[in-house]
Tab-separated table of C-alpha atoms and ligand atoms in Angstrom:
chain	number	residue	atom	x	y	z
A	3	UNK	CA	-22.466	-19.308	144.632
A	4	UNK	CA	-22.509	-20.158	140.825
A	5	UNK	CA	-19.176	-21.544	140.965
A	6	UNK	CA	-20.264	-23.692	143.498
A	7	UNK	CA	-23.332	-25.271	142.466
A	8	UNK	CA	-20.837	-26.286	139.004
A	9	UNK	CA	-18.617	-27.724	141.137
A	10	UNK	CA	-21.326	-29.532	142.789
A	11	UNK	CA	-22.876	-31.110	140.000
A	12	UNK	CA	-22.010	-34.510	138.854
A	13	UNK	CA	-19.417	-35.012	136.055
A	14	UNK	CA	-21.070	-35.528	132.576
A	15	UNK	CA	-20.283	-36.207	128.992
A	16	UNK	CA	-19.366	-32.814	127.280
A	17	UNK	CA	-22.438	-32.967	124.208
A	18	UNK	CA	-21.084	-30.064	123.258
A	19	UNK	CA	-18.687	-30.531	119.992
A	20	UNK	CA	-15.396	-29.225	120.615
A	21	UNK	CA	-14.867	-25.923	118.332
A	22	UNK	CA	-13.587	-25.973	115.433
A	23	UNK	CA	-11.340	-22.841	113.777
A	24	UNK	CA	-13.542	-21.666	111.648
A	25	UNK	CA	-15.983	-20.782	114.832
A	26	UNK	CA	-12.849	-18.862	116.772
A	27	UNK	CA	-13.049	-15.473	115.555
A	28	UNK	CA	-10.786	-13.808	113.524
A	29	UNK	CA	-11.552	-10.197	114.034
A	30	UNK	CA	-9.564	-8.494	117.384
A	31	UNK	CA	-12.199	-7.751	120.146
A	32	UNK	CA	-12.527	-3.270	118.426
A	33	UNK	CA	-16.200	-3.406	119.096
A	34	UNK	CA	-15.112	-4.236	123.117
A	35	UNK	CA	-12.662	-1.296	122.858
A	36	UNK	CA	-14.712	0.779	121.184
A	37	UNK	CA	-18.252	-0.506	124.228
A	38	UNK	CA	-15.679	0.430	126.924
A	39	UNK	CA	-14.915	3.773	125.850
A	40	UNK	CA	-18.370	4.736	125.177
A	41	UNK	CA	-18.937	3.213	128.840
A	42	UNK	CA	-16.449	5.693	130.058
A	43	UNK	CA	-18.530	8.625	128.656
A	44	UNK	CA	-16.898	9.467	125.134
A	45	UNK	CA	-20.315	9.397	123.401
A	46	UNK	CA	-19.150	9.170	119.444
A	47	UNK	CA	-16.032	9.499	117.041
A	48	UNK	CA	-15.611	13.477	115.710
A	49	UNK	CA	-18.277	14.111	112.551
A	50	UNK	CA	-15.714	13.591	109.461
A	51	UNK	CA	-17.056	16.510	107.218
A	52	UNK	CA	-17.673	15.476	103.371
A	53	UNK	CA	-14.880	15.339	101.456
A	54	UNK	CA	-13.782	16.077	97.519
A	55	UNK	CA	-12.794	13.178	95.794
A	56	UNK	CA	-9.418	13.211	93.371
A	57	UNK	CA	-7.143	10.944	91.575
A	58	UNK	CA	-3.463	11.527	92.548
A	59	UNK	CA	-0.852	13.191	90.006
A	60	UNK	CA	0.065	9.722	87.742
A	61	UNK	CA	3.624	9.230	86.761
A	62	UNK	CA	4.396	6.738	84.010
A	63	UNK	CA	7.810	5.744	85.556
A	64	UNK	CA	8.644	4.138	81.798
A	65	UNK	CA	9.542	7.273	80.702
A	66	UNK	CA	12.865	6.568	82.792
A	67	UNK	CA	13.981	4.215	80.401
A	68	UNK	CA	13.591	6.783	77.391
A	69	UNK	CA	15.435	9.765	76.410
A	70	UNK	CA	17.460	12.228	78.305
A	71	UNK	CA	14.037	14.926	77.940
A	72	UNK	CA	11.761	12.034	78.674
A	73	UNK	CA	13.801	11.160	81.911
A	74	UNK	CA	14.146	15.097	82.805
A	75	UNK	CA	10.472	15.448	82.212
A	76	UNK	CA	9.630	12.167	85.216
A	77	UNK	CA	11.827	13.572	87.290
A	78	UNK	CA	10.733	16.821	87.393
A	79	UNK	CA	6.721	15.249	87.834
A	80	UNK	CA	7.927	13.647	90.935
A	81	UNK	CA	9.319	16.227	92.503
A	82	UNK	CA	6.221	18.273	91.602
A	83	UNK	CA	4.022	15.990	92.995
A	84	UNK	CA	5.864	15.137	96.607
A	85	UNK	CA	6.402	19.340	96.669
A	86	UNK	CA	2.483	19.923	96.134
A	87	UNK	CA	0.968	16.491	97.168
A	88	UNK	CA	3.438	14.901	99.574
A	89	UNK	CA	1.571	12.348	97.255
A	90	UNK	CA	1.730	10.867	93.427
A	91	UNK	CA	0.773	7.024	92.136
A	92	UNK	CA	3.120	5.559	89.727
A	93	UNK	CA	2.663	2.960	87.065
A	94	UNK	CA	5.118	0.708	85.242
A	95	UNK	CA	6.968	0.548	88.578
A	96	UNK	CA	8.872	-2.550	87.794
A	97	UNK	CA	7.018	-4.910	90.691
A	98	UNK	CA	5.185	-7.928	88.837
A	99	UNK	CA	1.533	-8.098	89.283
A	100	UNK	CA	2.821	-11.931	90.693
A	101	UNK	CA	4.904	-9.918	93.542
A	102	UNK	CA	1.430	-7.886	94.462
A	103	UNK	CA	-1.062	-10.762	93.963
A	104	UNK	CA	1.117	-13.431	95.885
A	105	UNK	CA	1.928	-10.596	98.912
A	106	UNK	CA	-1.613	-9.824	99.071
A	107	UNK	CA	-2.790	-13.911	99.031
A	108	UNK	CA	-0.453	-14.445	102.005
A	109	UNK	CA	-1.600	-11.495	103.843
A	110	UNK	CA	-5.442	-12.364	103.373
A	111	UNK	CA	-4.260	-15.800	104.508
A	112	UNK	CA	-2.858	-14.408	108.029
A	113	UNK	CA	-5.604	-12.044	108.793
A	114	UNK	CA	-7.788	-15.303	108.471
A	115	UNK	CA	-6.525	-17.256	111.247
A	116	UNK	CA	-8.013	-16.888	114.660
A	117	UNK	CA	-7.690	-13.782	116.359
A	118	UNK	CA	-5.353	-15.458	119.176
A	119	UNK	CA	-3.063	-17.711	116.207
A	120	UNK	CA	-2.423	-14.444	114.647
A	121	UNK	CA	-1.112	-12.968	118.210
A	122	UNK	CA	1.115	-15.889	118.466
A	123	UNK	CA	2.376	-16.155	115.274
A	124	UNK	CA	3.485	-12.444	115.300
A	125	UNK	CA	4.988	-13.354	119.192
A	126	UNK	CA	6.719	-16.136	117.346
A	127	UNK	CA	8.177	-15.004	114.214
A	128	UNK	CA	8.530	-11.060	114.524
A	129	UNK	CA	9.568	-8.494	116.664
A	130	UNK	CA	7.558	-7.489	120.042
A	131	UNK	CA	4.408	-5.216	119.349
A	132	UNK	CA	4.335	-6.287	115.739
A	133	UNK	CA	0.657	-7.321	115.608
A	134	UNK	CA	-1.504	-4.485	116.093
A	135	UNK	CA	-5.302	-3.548	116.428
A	136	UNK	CA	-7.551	-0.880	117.012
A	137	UNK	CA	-5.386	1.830	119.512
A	138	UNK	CA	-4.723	0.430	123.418
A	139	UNK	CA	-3.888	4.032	124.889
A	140	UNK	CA	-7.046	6.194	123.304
A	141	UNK	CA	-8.721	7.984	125.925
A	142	UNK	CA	-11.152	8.756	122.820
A	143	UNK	CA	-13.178	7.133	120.353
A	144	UNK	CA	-12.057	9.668	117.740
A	145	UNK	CA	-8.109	8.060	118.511
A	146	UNK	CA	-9.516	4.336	117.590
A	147	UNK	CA	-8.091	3.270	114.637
A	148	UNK	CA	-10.433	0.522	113.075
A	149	UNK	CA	-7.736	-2.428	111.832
A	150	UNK	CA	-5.287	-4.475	112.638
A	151	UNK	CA	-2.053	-5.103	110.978
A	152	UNK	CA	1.328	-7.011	111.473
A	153	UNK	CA	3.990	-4.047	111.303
A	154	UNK	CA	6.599	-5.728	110.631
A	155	UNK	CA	10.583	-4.806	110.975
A	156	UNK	CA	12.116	-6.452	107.549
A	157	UNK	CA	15.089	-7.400	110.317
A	158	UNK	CA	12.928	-9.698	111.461
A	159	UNK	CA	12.354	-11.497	107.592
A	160	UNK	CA	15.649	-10.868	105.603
A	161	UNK	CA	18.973	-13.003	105.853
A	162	UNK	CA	17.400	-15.264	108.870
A	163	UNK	CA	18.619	-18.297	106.875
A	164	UNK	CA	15.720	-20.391	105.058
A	165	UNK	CA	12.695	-19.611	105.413
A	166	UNK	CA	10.158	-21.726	107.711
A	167	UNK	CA	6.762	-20.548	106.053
A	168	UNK	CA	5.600	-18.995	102.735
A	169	UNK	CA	4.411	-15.996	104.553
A	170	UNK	CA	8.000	-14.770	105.332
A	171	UNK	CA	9.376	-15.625	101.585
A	172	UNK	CA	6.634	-13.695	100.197
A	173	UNK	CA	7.803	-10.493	102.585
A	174	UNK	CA	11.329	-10.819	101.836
A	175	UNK	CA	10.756	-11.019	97.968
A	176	UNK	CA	8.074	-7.972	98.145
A	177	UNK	CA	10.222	-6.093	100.210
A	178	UNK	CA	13.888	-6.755	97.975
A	179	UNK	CA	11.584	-5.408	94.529
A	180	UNK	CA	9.680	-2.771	95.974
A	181	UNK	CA	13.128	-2.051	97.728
A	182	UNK	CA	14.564	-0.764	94.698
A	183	UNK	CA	11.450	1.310	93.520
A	184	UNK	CA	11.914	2.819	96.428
A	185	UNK	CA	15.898	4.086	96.203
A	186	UNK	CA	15.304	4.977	92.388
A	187	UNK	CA	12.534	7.394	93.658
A	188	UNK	CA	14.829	8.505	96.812
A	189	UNK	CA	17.343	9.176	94.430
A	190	UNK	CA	15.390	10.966	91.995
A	191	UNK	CA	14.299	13.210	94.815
A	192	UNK	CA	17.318	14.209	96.189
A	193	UNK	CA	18.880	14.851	92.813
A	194	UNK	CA	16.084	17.407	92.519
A	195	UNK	CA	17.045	19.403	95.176
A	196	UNK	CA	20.125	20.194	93.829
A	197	UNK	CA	22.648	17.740	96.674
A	198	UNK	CA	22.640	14.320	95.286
A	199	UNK	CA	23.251	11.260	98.461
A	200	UNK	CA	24.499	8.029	98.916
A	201	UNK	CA	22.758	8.082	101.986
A	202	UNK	CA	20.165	6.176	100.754
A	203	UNK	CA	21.653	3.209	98.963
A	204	UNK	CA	24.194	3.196	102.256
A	205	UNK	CA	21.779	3.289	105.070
A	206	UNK	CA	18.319	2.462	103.490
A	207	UNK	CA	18.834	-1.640	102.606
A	208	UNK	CA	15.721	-3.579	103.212
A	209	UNK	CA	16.817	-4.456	106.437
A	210	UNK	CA	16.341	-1.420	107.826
A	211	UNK	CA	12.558	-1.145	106.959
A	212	UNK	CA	9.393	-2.266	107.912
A	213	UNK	CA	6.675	-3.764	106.048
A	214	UNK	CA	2.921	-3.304	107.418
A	215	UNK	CA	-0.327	-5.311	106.417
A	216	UNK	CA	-2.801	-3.463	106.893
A	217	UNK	CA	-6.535	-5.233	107.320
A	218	UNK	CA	-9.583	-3.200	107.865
A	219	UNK	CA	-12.433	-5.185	109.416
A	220	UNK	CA	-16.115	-3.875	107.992
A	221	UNK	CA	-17.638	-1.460	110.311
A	222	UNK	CA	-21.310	-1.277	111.112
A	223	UNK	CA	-21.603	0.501	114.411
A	224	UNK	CA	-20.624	3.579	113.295
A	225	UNK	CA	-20.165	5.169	109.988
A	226	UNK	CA	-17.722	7.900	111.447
A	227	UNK	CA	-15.051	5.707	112.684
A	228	UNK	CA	-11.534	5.681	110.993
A	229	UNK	CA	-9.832	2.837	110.253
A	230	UNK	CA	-6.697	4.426	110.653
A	231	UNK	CA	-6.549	8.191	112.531
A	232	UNK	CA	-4.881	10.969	110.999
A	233	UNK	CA	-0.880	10.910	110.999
A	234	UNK	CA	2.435	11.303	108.889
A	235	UNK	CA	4.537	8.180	107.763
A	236	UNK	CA	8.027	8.092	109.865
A	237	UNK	CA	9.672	6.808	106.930
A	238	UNK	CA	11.889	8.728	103.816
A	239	UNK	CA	9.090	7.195	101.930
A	240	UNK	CA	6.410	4.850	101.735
A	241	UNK	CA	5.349	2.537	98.683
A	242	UNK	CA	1.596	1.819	99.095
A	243	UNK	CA	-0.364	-0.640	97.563
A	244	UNK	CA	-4.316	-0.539	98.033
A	245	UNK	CA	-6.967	-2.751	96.890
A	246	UNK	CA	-10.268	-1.274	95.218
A	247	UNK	CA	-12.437	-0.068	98.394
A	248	UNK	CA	-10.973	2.510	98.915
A	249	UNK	CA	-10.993	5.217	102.350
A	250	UNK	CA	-7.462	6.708	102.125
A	251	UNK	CA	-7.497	10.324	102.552
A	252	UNK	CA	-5.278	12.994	102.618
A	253	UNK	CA	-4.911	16.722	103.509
A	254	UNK	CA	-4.262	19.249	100.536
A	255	UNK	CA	-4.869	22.940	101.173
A	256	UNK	CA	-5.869	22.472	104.380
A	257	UNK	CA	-8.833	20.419	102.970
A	258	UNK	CA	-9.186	16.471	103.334
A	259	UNK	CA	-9.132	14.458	99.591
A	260	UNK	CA	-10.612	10.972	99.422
A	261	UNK	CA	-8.052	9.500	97.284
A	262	UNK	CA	-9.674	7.112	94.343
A	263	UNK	CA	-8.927	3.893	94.269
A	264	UNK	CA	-6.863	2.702	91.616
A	265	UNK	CA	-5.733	-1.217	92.386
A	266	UNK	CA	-3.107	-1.261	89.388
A	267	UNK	CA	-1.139	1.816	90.517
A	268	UNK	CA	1.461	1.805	93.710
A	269	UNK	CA	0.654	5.029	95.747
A	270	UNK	CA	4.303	6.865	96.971
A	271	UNK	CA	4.087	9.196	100.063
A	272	UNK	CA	6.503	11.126	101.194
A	273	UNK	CA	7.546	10.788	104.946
A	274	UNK	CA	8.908	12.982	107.847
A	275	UNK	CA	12.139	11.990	107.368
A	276	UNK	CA	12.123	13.196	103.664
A	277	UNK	CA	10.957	16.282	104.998
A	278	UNK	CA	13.320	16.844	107.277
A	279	UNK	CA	16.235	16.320	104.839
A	280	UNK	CA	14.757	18.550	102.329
A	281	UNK	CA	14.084	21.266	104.629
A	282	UNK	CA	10.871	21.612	104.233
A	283	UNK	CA	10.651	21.165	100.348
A	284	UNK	CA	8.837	18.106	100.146
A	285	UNK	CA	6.113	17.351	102.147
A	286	UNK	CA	5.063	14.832	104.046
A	287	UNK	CA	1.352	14.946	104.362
A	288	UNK	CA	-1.092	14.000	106.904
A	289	UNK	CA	-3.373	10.949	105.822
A	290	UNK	CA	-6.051	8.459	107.441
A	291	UNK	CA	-8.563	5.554	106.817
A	292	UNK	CA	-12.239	6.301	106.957
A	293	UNK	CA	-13.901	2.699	107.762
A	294	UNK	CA	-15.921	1.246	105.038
A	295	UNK	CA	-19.652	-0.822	106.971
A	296	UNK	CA	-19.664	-3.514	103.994
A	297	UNK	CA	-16.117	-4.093	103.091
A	298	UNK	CA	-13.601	-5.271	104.500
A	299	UNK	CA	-10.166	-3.637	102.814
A	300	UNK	CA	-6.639	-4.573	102.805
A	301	UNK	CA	-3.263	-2.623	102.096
A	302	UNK	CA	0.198	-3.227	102.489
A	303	UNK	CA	3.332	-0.066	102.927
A	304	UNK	CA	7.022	-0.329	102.812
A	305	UNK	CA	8.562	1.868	104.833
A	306	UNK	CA	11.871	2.828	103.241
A	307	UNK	CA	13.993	3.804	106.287
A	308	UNK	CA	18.018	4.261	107.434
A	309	UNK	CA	18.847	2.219	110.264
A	310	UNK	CA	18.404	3.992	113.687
A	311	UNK	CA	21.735	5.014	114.477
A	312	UNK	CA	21.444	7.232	110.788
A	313	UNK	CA	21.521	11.107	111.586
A	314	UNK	CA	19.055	13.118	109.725
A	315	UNK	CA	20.362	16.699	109.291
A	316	UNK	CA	17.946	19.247	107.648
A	317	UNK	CA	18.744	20.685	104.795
A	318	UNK	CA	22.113	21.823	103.160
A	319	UNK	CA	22.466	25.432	104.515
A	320	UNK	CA	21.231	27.485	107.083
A	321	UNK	CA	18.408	28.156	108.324
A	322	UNK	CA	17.654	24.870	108.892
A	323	UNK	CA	14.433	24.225	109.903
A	324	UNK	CA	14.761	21.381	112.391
A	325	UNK	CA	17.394	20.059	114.209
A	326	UNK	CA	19.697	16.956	113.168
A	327	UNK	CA	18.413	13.758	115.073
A	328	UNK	CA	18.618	10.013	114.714
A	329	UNK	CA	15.969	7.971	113.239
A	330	UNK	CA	16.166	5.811	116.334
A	331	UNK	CA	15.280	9.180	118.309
A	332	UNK	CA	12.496	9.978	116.125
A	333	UNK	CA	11.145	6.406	116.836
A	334	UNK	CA	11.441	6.593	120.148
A	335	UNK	CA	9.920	10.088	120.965
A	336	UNK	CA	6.775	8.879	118.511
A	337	UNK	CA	6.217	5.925	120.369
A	338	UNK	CA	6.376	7.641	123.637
A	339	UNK	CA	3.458	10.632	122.443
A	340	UNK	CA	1.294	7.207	120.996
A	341	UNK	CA	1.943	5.953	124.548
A	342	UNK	CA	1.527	9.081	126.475
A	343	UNK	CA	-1.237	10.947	124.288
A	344	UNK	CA	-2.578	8.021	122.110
A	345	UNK	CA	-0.870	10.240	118.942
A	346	UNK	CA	2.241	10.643	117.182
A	347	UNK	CA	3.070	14.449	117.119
A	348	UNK	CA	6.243	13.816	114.808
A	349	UNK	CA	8.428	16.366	113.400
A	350	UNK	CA	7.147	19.799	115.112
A	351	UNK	CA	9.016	18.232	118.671
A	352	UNK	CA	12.313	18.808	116.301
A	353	UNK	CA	12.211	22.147	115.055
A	354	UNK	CA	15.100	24.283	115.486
A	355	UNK	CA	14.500	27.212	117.974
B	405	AKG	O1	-4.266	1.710	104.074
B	405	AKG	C1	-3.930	2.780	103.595
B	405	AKG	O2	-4.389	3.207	102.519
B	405	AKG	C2	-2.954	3.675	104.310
B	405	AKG	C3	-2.148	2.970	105.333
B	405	AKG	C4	-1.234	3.881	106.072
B	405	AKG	O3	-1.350	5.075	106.040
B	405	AKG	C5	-0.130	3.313	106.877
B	405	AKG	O4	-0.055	2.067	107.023
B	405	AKG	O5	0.694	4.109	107.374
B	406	FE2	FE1	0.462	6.057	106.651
């Protein structure tokens, strides 16, 4: 009947002034995901119980470029750290603060635009599913994550001939440095297990991993809610860098750390796939977000990965805890438990029996 009486009435000048970008919003619809789910009955997120706050180990990477006991001594704190930790934050790391400041000015630039510009930018220039928010298959509020971020494949960014925007120059510089961070520490870690690689220089170039920008929208409806649920990085390892509002948190001794905030480090992580290769030795830890209600918060991770058709075997001798597998089928049967149970269950669906 509405509809009709519109169509009924006689055509008049619009008064209204058209609207401009600043008035589209910027911020995917979470609070409409989060309205529905409470609509279907799932009353509030899990209580997060109060957590210790720590620094991570810090490891002056300089001391690489000193004497043999010097160099011994680094490597032995990183392997330390990614055995006890799964985490450690480095400094003199080799990426310019220009790299970080310019990466993070682009990426504060994209999360700007209007929520539907930033879906069709990602539809034009990257990979399918590369813009992400909040978590399409929870069945419950405690499996929201509350962000949004533009995971990005570095396929997508590197050798595509010149680049048409600043955005993807930016990425492909980032991702070249922090590229290199990344197989010095690789290295470092495998030498410490005794069974030194090329498997990493061969198989992990930058065009084989992913960059993510990570935004975390303010949250005021509810001081419980995550900004990114609890789960293990897919990667051999991550390089992490966080701005100063901190909410990362990880599990040590079975007990969750809020990890401070320290913008002039980069934050390393181990992954599954490093754990799986070692056997075991080094660990890659669960981790998550806790939303901030003020603030909004921004970080950005390289995934350093093989390409898909690489075969992870576990260990060097027997036993071997799981069972070799491709890091395309790794991808694939985590994308199918996010799908299928709103999670990623990751490397228990691989252990030898
Ligand atoms: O934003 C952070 O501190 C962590 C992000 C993260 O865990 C991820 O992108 O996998
Ligand atoms: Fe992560």
């Amino acid at each position: 009947m509405q509809d009709q009486a519109l169509m009924q009435e006689p055509a008049k000048k619009n008064l209204n002034p058209p609207i401009t970008m600043e008035e589209q919003p910027s911020d995917p619809p979470l609070e409409i995901a989060f309205q529905h789910l409470l609509d279907k009955g799932d009353d509030k997120p899990d209580e997060l119980p109060v957590v210790k706050e720590a620094e991570l180990p810090l490891i002056d990477l300089n001391q690489l470029q000193l004497g043999e006991s010097e160099r011994q001594a680094c490597k032995q704190q990183i392997a330390k750290a990614s055995r006890e930790w799964g985490f450690f934050q480095v400094v003199n790391h080799g990426i310019s603060r220009d790299i970080l400041d310019i990466m993070r000015a682009e990426q504060m630039k994209l999360f700007k635009k209007p929520f539907e510009e930033k879906k069709a930018y990602a539809a034009s220039n990257f990979s399918s599913g590369s813009y992400r928010w909040g978590t399409p298959s929870a069945t419950k509020i405690s499996h929201v994550s509350w962000s949004e971020a533009f995971h990005v494949p570095l396929n997508d960014v590197i050798g595509s001939g010149e680049h048409n925007n600043s955005l993807s120059s930016t990425m492909e510089q980032f991702a070249v440095n922090v590229s290199e961070l990344a197989q010095t520490l690789a290295d470092i870690l495998a030498d410490e297990t005794g069974y030194s690689t090329r498997i990493f220089k061969e198989t992990c170039v930058p065009s084989s991993c992913y960059l993510r920008l990570n935004r975390y929208p303010p949250c005021a409806i509810n001081d419980q809610m995550l900004g990114i649920i609890s789960h293990t990085d897919s990667s051999f390892l991550t390089v992490l860098h966080q701005d100063g509002v901190g909410g990362l948190q990880l599990v040590k001794n079975g007990e969750w750390i809020a990890v401070k905030p320290n913008p002039d480090t980069l934050i390393i992580n181990i992954g599954d796939l490093f754990q799986a290769w070692s056997n075991d030795l080094y660990k890659s830890v669960e981790h998550r977000v806790v939303s901030n209600p003020m603030n909004e918060r921004f970080s950005t991770a390289y995934f350093y990965c093989p390409s898909h058709d690489t075969v992870i075997q576990s260990g060097h001798d027997e036993p071997r805890v799981y069972r070799s597998f491709s890091f395309g089928e790794f991808q694939k049967q985590v994308k199918q438990d996010v799908c299928t149970l709103g999670y990623k269950i990751g490397l228990s669906r691989f252990l030898n029996n």
